[in-house]
Amino acid sequence: MLFTKTDALLEDLYEIAKNVHESAVYFNEYKISSMETLQTFAETMKEYESKGDKMIHEIIIRINKTFITAIEREDVMDLAVKLDDVLDGLETCSSRLYMYDIMAPDETMVKFGQIIEDSSQQILLAMELLKEQKLSGMREYIIRINDLESKGDDLVRHSIRALFRSSSDPIHIMQFKEIYEILEEVMDHCEDVADAMETVIMSNS
């Protein structure tokens, strides 16, 4: 493994993960109380997503200009894209809430918000170790991300079942089911990040 003391690409990946975590914290903690706050919520999430896209563009440029990298270029790009998928999923969910005028997230959405924030925290901690080139310590966080993804699977399964049992409004069912599934996909994307980190560890051990 050809590690240097500092690696700009690993710094870039950490900054992308930091943006994902900050967006997840905002997504979880923002309180929607009116149409105006719902619009602000959706617009702010779009700003996080646009910032993420810009960071992906910048890391692609750096990859193409860098001769010696701490980890394989393909692994850097894979991690960057999978981190971006997490943020894209959160932005998609916020846009659906706005499109459907949902100003009162239900218990399932609140639980998903916390699980996603927790998962993004584990991702950030693991990416900090990657930045410091301490790969073996990343596994602890990878395991936690996988555990949180399993919680998301259970939550979406039970929540959709409860939705069909408690509501007779087909529009309500359609809208809430779609949002539950988007949130569960965000957790799948977090697991994809964990898998990509595991690949980096295996490739460099």
mmCIF file of C-alpha atoms in Angstrom:
data_model
loop_
_atom_site.group_PDB
_atom_site.id
_atom_site.type_symbol
_atom_site.label_atom_id
_atom_site.label_comp_id
_atom_site.label_asym_id
_atom_site.label_seq_id
_atom_site.Cartn_x
_atom_site.Cartn_y
_atom_site.Cartn_z
ATOM 1 C CA MET A 1 0.000 0.000 0.000
ATOM 2 C CA LEU A 2 1.451 3.323 -1.049
ATOM 3 C CA PHE A 3 0.317 5.705 1.622
ATOM 4 C CA THR A 4 1.599 9.228 1.991
ATOM 5 C CA LYS A 5 1.272 11.218 5.219
ATOM 6 C CA THR A 6 -1.660 13.133 3.782
ATOM 7 C CA ASP A 7 -3.803 12.376 0.793
ATOM 8 C CA ALA A 8 -5.976 15.054 -0.795
ATOM 9 C CA LEU A 9 -8.413 12.494 -2.213
ATOM 10 C CA LEU A 10 -9.053 11.041 1.243
ATOM 11 C CA GLU A 11 -9.533 14.571 2.539
ATOM 12 C CA ASP A 12 -12.082 15.140 -0.246
ATOM 13 C CA LEU A 13 -13.944 11.947 0.631
ATOM 14 C CA TYR A 14 -14.101 13.032 4.260
ATOM 15 C CA GLU A 15 -15.543 16.408 3.261
ATOM 16 C CA ILE A 16 -18.188 14.684 1.109
ATOM 17 C CA ALA A 17 -19.107 12.437 4.061
ATOM 18 C CA LYS A 18 -19.249 15.508 6.310
ATOM 19 C CA ASN A 19 -21.711 17.179 3.933
ATOM 20 C CA VAL A 20 -23.845 14.023 3.905
ATOM 21 C CA HIS A 21 -23.864 13.913 7.716
ATOM 22 C CA GLU A 22 -24.727 17.598 8.039
ATOM 23 C CA SER A 23 -27.625 17.146 5.615
ATOM 24 C CA ALA A 24 -28.855 14.097 7.575
ATOM 25 C CA VAL A 25 -28.755 16.079 10.836
ATOM 26 C CA TYR A 26 -30.690 18.912 9.195
ATOM 27 C CA PHE A 27 -33.179 16.442 7.694
ATOM 28 C CA ASN A 28 -33.762 14.843 11.095
ATOM 29 C CA GLU A 29 -33.854 17.913 13.301
ATOM 30 C CA TYR A 30 -35.671 20.496 11.158
ATOM 31 C CA LYS A 31 -39.181 21.180 12.418
ATOM 32 C CA ILE A 32 -41.833 21.629 9.722
ATOM 33 C CA SER A 33 -44.730 23.713 10.971
ATOM 34 C CA SER A 34 -46.173 25.403 7.875
ATOM 35 C CA MET A 35 -46.047 25.499 4.090
ATOM 36 C CA GLU A 36 -43.322 28.118 4.318
ATOM 37 C CA THR A 37 -41.121 25.977 6.566
ATOM 38 C CA LEU A 38 -41.803 22.938 4.364
ATOM 39 C CA GLN A 39 -40.609 24.905 1.342
ATOM 40 C CA THR A 40 -37.520 26.096 3.242
ATOM 41 C CA PHE A 41 -36.816 22.498 4.236
ATOM 42 C CA ALA A 42 -37.008 21.261 0.627
ATOM 43 C CA GLU A 43 -34.927 24.171 -0.686
ATOM 44 C CA THR A 44 -32.209 23.685 1.942
ATOM 45 C CA MET A 45 -31.982 19.968 1.194
ATOM 46 C CA LYS A 46 -31.627 20.874 -2.489
ATOM 47 C CA GLU A 47 -28.717 23.170 -1.539
ATOM 48 C CA TYR A 48 -27.005 20.298 0.296
ATOM 49 C CA GLU A 49 -27.543 18.090 -2.763
ATOM 50 C CA SER A 50 -26.140 20.713 -5.133
ATOM 51 C CA LYS A 51 -23.113 21.184 -2.857
ATOM 52 C CA GLY A 52 -22.600 17.421 -2.947
ATOM 53 C CA ASP A 53 -22.733 17.380 -6.753
ATOM 54 C CA LYS A 54 -20.095 20.113 -6.873
ATOM 55 C CA MET A 55 -17.856 18.127 -4.516
ATOM 56 C CA ILE A 56 -18.200 15.038 -6.733
ATOM 57 C CA HIS A 57 -17.187 17.109 -9.750
ATOM 58 C CA GLU A 58 -14.142 18.435 -7.897
ATOM 59 C CA ILE A 59 -12.984 15.000 -6.761
ATOM 60 C CA ILE A 60 -13.245 13.682 -10.334
ATOM 61 C CA ILE A 61 -10.946 16.492 -11.464
ATOM 62 C CA ARG A 62 -8.475 15.717 -8.653
ATOM 63 C CA ILE A 63 -8.521 11.996 -9.471
ATOM 64 C CA ASN A 64 -7.601 12.757 -13.076
ATOM 65 C CA LYS A 65 -4.741 15.038 -11.973
ATOM 66 C CA THR A 66 -3.294 12.748 -9.281
ATOM 67 C CA PHE A 67 -0.570 10.247 -10.190
ATOM 68 C CA ILE A 68 -0.091 8.533 -6.832
ATOM 69 C CA THR A 69 -3.150 7.749 -4.722
ATOM 70 C CA ALA A 70 -3.427 6.184 -1.261
ATOM 71 C CA ILE A 71 -6.172 3.838 -2.471
ATOM 72 C CA GLU A 72 -7.219 2.818 -5.965
ATOM 73 C CA ARG A 73 -8.841 5.533 -8.059
ATOM 74 C CA GLU A 74 -11.810 3.240 -8.697
ATOM 75 C CA ASP A 75 -12.342 2.827 -4.951
ATOM 76 C CA VAL A 76 -12.212 6.593 -4.395
ATOM 77 C CA MET A 77 -14.796 7.148 -7.117
ATOM 78 C CA ASP A 78 -16.977 4.294 -5.882
ATOM 79 C CA LEU A 79 -17.043 5.712 -2.357
ATOM 80 C CA ALA A 80 -17.762 9.232 -3.604
ATOM 81 C CA VAL A 81 -20.682 8.118 -5.785
ATOM 82 C CA LYS A 82 -22.199 5.947 -3.054
ATOM 83 C CA LEU A 83 -21.950 8.790 -0.532
ATOM 84 C CA ASP A 84 -23.682 11.021 -3.050
ATOM 85 C CA ASP A 85 -26.473 8.444 -3.422
ATOM 86 C CA VAL A 86 -27.274 8.872 0.307
ATOM 87 C CA LEU A 87 -27.651 12.610 -0.119
ATOM 88 C CA ASP A 88 -29.665 12.242 -3.332
ATOM 89 C CA GLY A 89 -32.093 9.966 -1.484
ATOM 90 C CA LEU A 90 -32.599 12.474 1.316
ATOM 91 C CA GLU A 91 -33.219 15.252 -1.195
ATOM 92 C CA THR A 92 -35.693 13.081 -3.095
ATOM 93 C CA CYS A 93 -37.591 12.458 0.141
ATOM 94 C CA SER A 94 -37.704 16.153 1.019
ATOM 95 C CA SER A 95 -39.035 16.974 -2.456
ATOM 96 C CA ARG A 96 -41.793 14.352 -2.090
ATOM 97 C CA LEU A 97 -42.817 15.819 1.279
ATOM 98 C CA TYR A 98 -43.079 19.195 -0.420
ATOM 99 C CA MET A 99 -44.917 17.866 -3.494
ATOM 100 C CA TYR A 100 -47.470 16.070 -1.302
ATOM 101 C CA ASP A 101 -47.797 18.939 1.223
ATOM 102 C CA ILE A 102 -46.922 16.663 4.108
ATOM 103 C CA MET A 103 -46.296 19.012 7.027
ATOM 104 C CA ALA A 104 -46.608 16.448 9.818
ATOM 105 C CA PRO A 105 -44.120 13.579 9.447
ATOM 106 C CA ASP A 106 -45.510 10.470 11.133
ATOM 107 C CA GLU A 107 -43.759 8.205 13.650
ATOM 108 C CA THR A 108 -42.175 6.068 10.918
ATOM 109 C CA MET A 109 -40.607 9.075 9.193
ATOM 110 C CA VAL A 110 -39.319 10.389 12.526
ATOM 111 C CA LYS A 111 -37.745 7.014 13.343
ATOM 112 C CA PHE A 112 -36.168 6.808 9.897
ATOM 113 C CA GLY A 113 -34.786 10.328 10.314
ATOM 114 C CA GLN A 114 -32.948 9.289 13.478
ATOM 115 C CA ILE A 115 -31.676 6.000 12.021
ATOM 116 C CA ILE A 116 -30.347 7.796 8.943
ATOM 117 C CA GLU A 117 -28.644 10.467 11.064
ATOM 118 C CA ASP A 118 -27.070 7.738 13.217
ATOM 119 C CA SER A 119 -25.873 5.880 10.132
ATOM 120 C CA SER A 120 -24.390 9.018 8.582
ATOM 121 C CA GLN A 121 -22.538 9.603 11.875
ATOM 122 C CA GLN A 122 -21.015 6.121 11.671
ATOM 123 C CA ILE A 123 -20.036 6.783 8.055
ATOM 124 C CA LEU A 124 -18.335 10.038 9.019
ATOM 125 C CA LEU A 125 -16.404 8.380 11.857
ATOM 126 C CA ALA A 126 -15.239 5.631 9.505
ATOM 127 C CA MET A 127 -14.244 8.145 6.828
ATOM 128 C CA GLU A 128 -12.226 10.054 9.429
ATOM 129 C CA LEU A 129 -10.240 6.874 10.059
ATOM 130 C CA LEU A 130 -9.810 6.407 6.307
ATOM 131 C CA LYS A 131 -8.501 9.969 6.065
ATOM 132 C CA GLU A 132 -6.009 9.134 8.827
ATOM 133 C CA GLN A 133 -5.214 5.860 7.032
ATOM 134 C CA LYS A 134 -6.268 3.722 9.997
ATOM 135 C CA LEU A 135 -8.225 1.166 8.011
ATOM 136 C CA SER A 136 -8.619 -1.632 10.546
ATOM 137 C CA GLY A 137 -10.588 0.601 12.903
ATOM 138 C CA MET A 138 -13.215 1.243 10.227
ATOM 139 C CA ARG A 139 -14.797 -2.198 10.654
ATOM 140 C CA GLU A 140 -16.391 -1.220 13.959
ATOM 141 C CA TYR A 141 -18.409 1.453 12.180
ATOM 142 C CA ILE A 142 -19.176 -0.738 9.160
ATOM 143 C CA ILE A 143 -20.814 -3.270 11.490
ATOM 144 C CA ARG A 144 -22.916 -0.518 13.105
ATOM 145 C CA ILE A 145 -24.047 0.775 9.693
ATOM 146 C CA ASN A 146 -25.156 -2.743 8.724
ATOM 147 C CA ASP A 147 -27.045 -3.099 12.017
ATOM 148 C CA LEU A 148 -28.831 0.205 11.401
ATOM 149 C CA GLU A 149 -29.735 -0.895 7.872
ATOM 150 C CA SER A 150 -31.369 -4.003 9.329
ATOM 151 C CA LYS A 151 -33.394 -1.760 11.639
ATOM 152 C CA GLY A 152 -34.522 0.182 8.579
ATOM 153 C CA ASP A 153 -35.651 -3.041 6.876
ATOM 154 C CA ASP A 154 -37.739 -4.011 9.908
ATOM 155 C CA LEU A 155 -39.170 -0.518 10.214
ATOM 156 C CA VAL A 156 -40.348 -0.263 6.602
ATOM 157 C CA ARG A 157 -41.862 -3.754 6.690
ATOM 158 C CA HIS A 158 -43.900 -3.140 9.831
ATOM 159 C CA SER A 159 -44.795 0.435 8.867
ATOM 160 C CA ILE A 160 -46.216 -0.458 5.442
ATOM 161 C CA ARG A 161 -48.232 -3.271 6.987
ATOM 162 C CA ALA A 162 -49.593 -0.882 9.618
ATOM 163 C CA LEU A 163 -50.321 1.718 6.930
ATOM 164 C CA PHE A 164 -52.541 -0.653 4.957
ATOM 165 C CA ARG A 165 -54.319 -1.754 8.136
ATOM 166 C CA SER A 166 -54.963 1.737 9.486
ATOM 167 C CA SER A 167 -55.865 3.783 6.387
ATOM 168 C CA SER A 168 -58.589 3.429 3.760
ATOM 169 C CA ASP A 169 -57.483 6.489 1.794
ATOM 170 C CA PRO A 170 -55.638 5.238 -1.310
ATOM 171 C CA ILE A 171 -53.904 8.582 -1.915
ATOM 172 C CA HIS A 172 -52.615 8.672 1.663
ATOM 173 C CA ILE A 173 -51.412 5.094 1.392
ATOM 174 C CA MET A 174 -49.677 5.744 -1.945
ATOM 175 C CA GLN A 175 -47.885 8.873 -0.719
ATOM 176 C CA PHE A 176 -46.734 7.533 2.641
ATOM 177 C CA LYS A 177 -45.707 4.144 1.227
ATOM 178 C CA GLU A 178 -43.546 5.892 -1.373
ATOM 179 C CA ILE A 179 -41.852 8.033 1.280
ATOM 180 C CA TYR A 180 -41.232 5.025 3.553
ATOM 181 C CA GLU A 181 -39.624 3.190 0.642
ATOM 182 C CA ILE A 182 -37.433 6.182 -0.282
ATOM 183 C CA LEU A 183 -36.216 6.388 3.318
ATOM 184 C CA GLU A 184 -35.492 2.659 3.346
ATOM 185 C CA GLU A 185 -33.528 3.097 0.098
ATOM 186 C CA VAL A 186 -31.445 5.792 1.814
ATOM 187 C CA MET A 187 -30.487 3.178 4.405
ATOM 188 C CA ASP A 188 -29.615 0.776 1.569
ATOM 189 C CA HIS A 189 -27.313 3.471 0.165
ATOM 190 C CA CYS A 190 -25.659 3.788 3.604
ATOM 191 C CA GLU A 191 -25.057 0.045 3.522
ATOM 192 C CA ASP A 192 -23.578 0.424 0.012
ATOM 193 C CA VAL A 193 -21.105 2.936 1.472
ATOM 194 C CA ALA A 194 -20.216 0.406 4.184
ATOM 195 C CA ASP A 195 -19.656 -2.282 1.529
ATOM 196 C CA ALA A 196 -17.404 0.080 -0.447
ATOM 197 C CA MET A 197 -15.391 0.808 2.706
ATOM 198 C CA GLU A 198 -15.032 -2.922 3.341
ATOM 199 C CA THR A 199 -13.673 -3.301 -0.214
ATOM 200 C CA VAL A 200 -11.061 -0.624 0.508
ATOM 201 C CA ILE A 201 -9.985 -2.451 3.682
ATOM 202 C CA MET A 202 -9.757 -5.810 1.881
ATOM 203 C CA SER A 203 -7.821 -4.331 -1.046
ATOM 204 C CA ASN A 204 -5.252 -2.723 1.224
ATOM 205 C CA SER A 205 -4.749 -5.407 3.885
#
